[in-house]
C-alpha positions in Angstrom: 0.7 27.9 -33.0 0.3 24.0 -33.2 -3.3 23.1 -34.1 -2.1 19.2 -34.1 -1.9 18.4 -30.4 -4.7 15.6 -28.4 -6.7 16.0 -25.4 -3.2 13.5 -23.8 -1.1 16.2 -25.0 -2.6 19.0 -22.8 -3.6 17.1 -19.8 0.4 15.9 -19.6 1.2 19.7 -20.1 -1.5 20.7 -16.8 -0.2 17.8 -15.6 -4.0 15.9 -15.1 -6.1 13.1 -15.9 -7.1 13.6 -19.7 -10.7 13.0 -17.6 -10.4 16.0 -16.6 -9.6 18.0 -19.7 -12.5 16.7 -20.6 -14.3 18.0 -17.7 -12.7 21.2 -17.8 -13.7 21.9 -21.4 -17.7 20.4 -20.8 -17.5 23.2 -17.8 -17.6 21.0 -15.1 -18.4 22.5 -11.6 -15.9 19.4 -9.7 -12.9 21.0 -11.2 -11.4 23.2 -9.0 -11.1 27.3 -10.8 -7.8 27.1 -9.8 -7.5 23.8 -12.9 -9.7 25.4 -15.3 -7.6 27.7 -15.0 -4.9 26.3 -16.2 -6.1 24.0 -19.3 -7.6 26.6 -20.2 -4.3 29.0 -20.8 -3.0 25.7 -22.6 -5.4 25.1 -24.5 -5.7 29.1 -25.6 -1.7 29.0 -26.6 -1.8 26.0 -28.5 -4.5 26.7 -30.8 -6.7 24.0 -29.4 -10.2 22.6 -30.5 -12.1 20.6 -28.9 -13.2 17.3 -30.6 -17.0 15.7 -30.3 -14.8 12.5 -28.6 -13.3 15.6 -25.7 -16.3 16.5 -25.5 -18.2 13.1 -25.1 -15.7 11.9 -22.6 -17.3 13.1 -19.5 -20.4 11.0 -20.4 -18.5 8.0 -20.4 -18.0 7.9 -16.8 -18.4 4.6 -15.6 -18.1 4.7 -11.5 -16.7 1.7 -11.6 -13.0 1.7 -9.9 -11.0 -0.8 -10.2 -8.1 -2.0 -7.4 -5.2 -4.6 -7.6 -4.3 -6.6 -5.0 -1.7 -9.2 -3.8 -3.5 -11.4 -2.2 -7.3 -10.7 -0.4 -7.1 -13.9 1.8 -4.3 -11.1 3.8 -6.5 -9.6 5.9 -4.6 -5.6 5.9 -6.2 -6.1 1.9 -9.1 -7.6 3.0 -10.0 -5.1 6.1 -8.3 -2.4 3.7 -10.8 -3.6 0.7 -13.9 -3.7 2.7 -13.3 0.2 3.9 -12.5 1.4 0.8 -15.6 0.3 -1.2 -18.2 1.7 2.0 -16.3 4.5 1.6 -17.5 4.4 -3.0 -20.5 3.1 -2.5 -21.8 5.8 -0.2 -20.3 8.0 -3.7 -22.1 5.8 -5.8 -18.6 4.1 -6.9 -18.9 0.8 -8.3 -15.3 -1.9 -6.8 -13.9 -4.0 -8.9 -10.9 -6.4 -7.5 -7.9 -7.2 -9.4 -6.7 -10.3 -7.1 -3.2 -11.1 -8.7 -2.1 -13.3 -5.8 1.5 -12.3 -6.0 2.3 -12.3 -2.9 2.4 -15.8 -3.1 4.8 -18.2 -4.6 5.3 -17.6 -8.2 8.8 -16.8 -10.4 9.3 -12.8 -10.4 8.0 -13.9 -14.2 5.3 -15.2 -13.6 4.6 -12.3 -11.7 5.2 -9.8 -13.9 2.9 -11.2 -16.6 0.4 -11.6 -14.1 0.4 -7.9 -13.3 0.4 -6.3 -16.4 -1.8 -8.4 -18.0 -4.6 -7.6 -15.2 -3.0 -3.7 -15.7 -4.2 -4.1 -19.6 -7.6 -5.4 -18.6 -8.1 -2.4 -16.7 -7.4 -0.1 -19.6 -9.3 -1.8 -21.6 -12.3 -2.0 -19.1 -12.7 2.1 -19.1 -12.1 2.1 -15.0 -12.1 6.0 -13.7 -9.5 5.1 -11.6 -7.1 2.5 -10.1 -6.6 1.8 -6.6 -3.3 0.2 -7.0 -2.1 -2.1 -3.6 0.6 -4.5 -2.8 2.4 -6.8 -5.4 5.1 -5.4 -7.0 4.7 -1.6 -6.8 6.4 -3.0 -3.0 8.5 -4.0 -4.3 12.8 -2.3 -3.5 14.2 -2.9 -7.1 11.5 -2.1 -9.1 10.9 -3.9 -12.7 11.5 -1.3 -15.1 9.0 -3.2 -17.9 6.9 -3.2 -15.4 7.1 0.4 -13.7 6.9 1.5 -18.2 3.5 -0.4 -17.8 2.1 1.6 -14.9 3.3 5.0 -15.9 1.1 4.0 -19.2 -2.0 3.6 -16.8 -1.9 6.0 -15.3 -1.7 8.0 -18.7 -4.5 7.3 -19.1 -6.3 6.5 -15.7 -5.9 8.3 -12.8 -3.8 6.2 -9.9 -3.6 5.5 -6.9 -0.3 4.3 -5.1 -0.8 3.6 -1.3 2.7 2.8 0.3 5.5 4.9 -0.7 6.2 7.5 -2.8 8.2 5.7 -5.8 10.8 8.6 -7.5 10.6 7.5 -10.7 6.7 7.8 -10.9 6.7 10.7 -9.3 8.7 12.4 -11.8 6.7 11.4 -14.5 3.5 13.5 -15.8 1.4 10.6 -14.9 -1.9 11.1 -13.1 -0.6 9.7 -10.0 -1.1 10.0 -5.8 0.6 8.2 -3.6 -1.2 7.7 0.1 2.5 6.9 2.2 2.4 4.4 5.2 4.2 5.4 8.2 6.3 2.0 8.5 8.8 3.5 10.6 7.1 4.6 13.2 5.0 1.5 13.8 7.9 -0.4 14.2 9.1 2.5 17.0 6.1 2.0 18.8 6.1 -1.5 19.5 9.7 -1.9 19.8 9.6 0.8 22.5 7.5 -1.2 24.5 9.0 -4.0 24.1 12.1 -2.5 26.1 10.1 -1.1 29.0 8.5 -4.5 29.7 12.0 -5.8 30.0 12.8 -7.3 26.8 16.2 -6.9 26.1 17.1 -10.0 23.5 14.9 -9.9 20.8 14.4 -12.0 17.8 12.9 -10.8 14.5 10.6 -12.8 12.2 8.4 -12.9 9.1 8.2 -10.5 6.1 10.1 -10.6 2.6 14.1 -9.1 2.3 12.6 -7.7 -1.4 9.7 -6.0 -0.3 10.1 -2.4 1.3 7.6 -3.0 4.4 9.6 -5.6 5.5 13.0 -4.0 5.0 11.8 0.1 6.3 10.8 -2.5 9.4 13.3 -4.6 10.0 15.6 -1.5 9.5 13.6 0.3 12.6 13.6 -3.1 15.0 17.5 -2.9 14.1 17.8 1.4 15.0 15.1 1.1 17.5 17.6 -1.2 19.6 21.0 0.0 19.5 19.5 3.5 20.4 18.6 1.8 23.6 22.2 0.2 24.1 20.6 -2.8 23.1 22.7 -5.6 20.9 20.6 -6.2 17.2 22.0 -10.4 16.0 21.5 -10.7 12.3 21.5 -14.6 13.5 17.9 -13.0 15.4 16.8 -12.2 11.6 14.5 -14.8 9.8 12.5 -13.1 6.8 10.3 -15.3 4.9 6.9 -14.2 4.1 3.6 -12.7 5.3 2.3 -15.8 6.7 1.5 -17.9 10.5 3.2 -20.5 8.8 6.6 -19.0 8.3 6.3 -18.0 11.7 5.9 -20.8 12.4 8.4 -22.5 10.9 10.3 -19.8 11.8 10.6 -19.8 15.1 12.1 -23.6 15.3 14.7 -22.5 13.1 15.8 -19.9 15.7 15.1 -22.5 18.7 17.9 -25.1 16.8 20.3 -22.4 17.0 22.0 -21.8 20.5 21.4 -17.7 20.3 18.9 -16.4 23.5 16.3 -14.6 22.4 13.3 -13.9 25.3 11.4 -11.8 23.0 10.2 -11.8 18.9 8.9 -9.2 16.8 6.2 -10.2 14.6 6.2 -8.6 11.2 2.1 -9.1 11.0 -0.4 -10.6 13.2 -0.4 -13.8 11.3 2.9 -14.9 11.8 2.7 -13.8 15.8 0.0 -16.6 15.6 2.7 -19.2 13.8 5.4 -18.1 16.2 2.9 -18.4 19.9 1.9 -21.9 18.7 5.6 -22.9 17.4 6.8 -21.6 21.2 4.1 -24.0 22.6 5.1 -26.6 20.5 8.2 -26.8 21.5 9.1 -25.2 24.7 5.9 -25.6 26.1 5.1 -22.2 27.3 4.8 -19.0 26.3 7.7 -17.7 29.0 9.5 -16.1 25.9 6.9 -12.3 24.7 4.8 -11.7 21.2 4.5 -8.8 19.7 3.3 -7.7 16.1 3.7 -5.1 13.9 0.6 -5.0 12.6 -2.8 -5.9 13.7 -5.8 -8.1 12.3 -9.3 -7.0 13.2 -9.5 -11.4 13.5 -6.9 -11.4 16.2 -8.5 -10.4 19.3 -9.7 -13.6 19.5 -6.3 -15.1 19.4 -5.6 -17.0 23.2 -3.8 -15.2 24.5 -4.4 -12.7 23.3 -1.2 -10.7 20.6 0.3 -6.8 21.4 0.7 -5.1 18.2 0.0 -2.1 16.3 -4.0 -1.4 14.9 -2.3 1.1 11.4 -6.2 2.6 11.7 -7.1 1.4 8.4 -10.2 3.2 8.8 -8.6 7.1 8.5 -6.3 5.5 6.0 -8.9 3.8 3.9 -11.5 7.6 4.0 -8.1 9.4 2.8 -7.4 7.6 0.2 -10.9 8.2 -1.0 -11.0 11.5 -0.8 -7.4 11.8 -2.8 -9.2 9.6 -4.6 -12.2 11.6 -5.7 -9.5 14.7 -6.1 -7.6 13.4 -8.0 -10.9 11.5 -10.4 -12.4 15.8 -10.5 -9.8 18.1 -10.7 -11.0 19.8 -7.2 -7.8 21.1 -5.1 -6.3 18.2 -2.4 -5.3 20.0 1.1 -1.7 18.5 2.9 -2.5 14.5 3.5 -3.0 14.9 7.0 -1.3 12.5 9.4 -2.5 8.7 9.7 -1.7 7.7 13.4 -1.1 4.3 14.4 -1.9 3.2 18.3 -0.8 -0.2 20.4 -3.1 -2.7 21.2 -2.0 -4.4 24.1 -2.4 -7.9 24.6 -1.1 -10.9 27.0 1.3 -12.2 24.6 3.6 -9.4 26.1 
């Protein structure tokens, strides 16, 4: 048998993190019986002799979690981060925030450089785990160099990716858990409501065409209209970005055309706010219906209040922390529970 294998080799063969192998070696009760038995079997088969480093790794835990976001000024991100932090503090962990600002206008190469640099910093500072929220990981087409760096980080540090499952990473031996957000259900719920309200010719404003969230919401918007035998018109789609200015610019762009619409589906509440302001500044009234695919808590003070979808970030953050602790400790994680959205009714529609 090969006696030259390392603790990283053991982790790769067992499909767990290096820290989980170290905890199993040290008989940590946080490692499930099933996982420990798997690791012990590999150790015996390969006649592995744990080094002092492997036995000492447990004591090197920092209880610090890195969280990477692409723009902390985005209400979705700061609401989610606040919930995550509260859950982690209650469990004795400290959260360190890395805000890449790659959601804003920069070249793709610059965005990649920024995120890769941050990943290297996370590895150097010995965080116990990393949560990845937004940024280049949310692109429809993923850069291969970027993917390789993410995979390398996750091979050494447990990682949670909130968004969607990524096949290239899921098939690797890296320690990654994917927390999936259902964009189809939320958009279908919203568009169906608008149809029931009597709107028949809807526009879609906001989002980034390179992002999977925008693509998923737009595809569901189109499919839901077609299922109800209503027209989908490409001329009524403006994908610019996720901010209020984009909603304002987008609705002005539509009003300059000769294409009629009676309602606007905005990518989120901030874009919807821009749409409402644009309608007031140009048309002078709010006869056009406005609704948003994503509710932000600050919007309850908007006038008019925006009809939108609450993604239930409280439960989503609790689920994320549950999986995070599970992947760090090597404990069994039950099948992910479904996070259900709810419709928030406002005067905008």
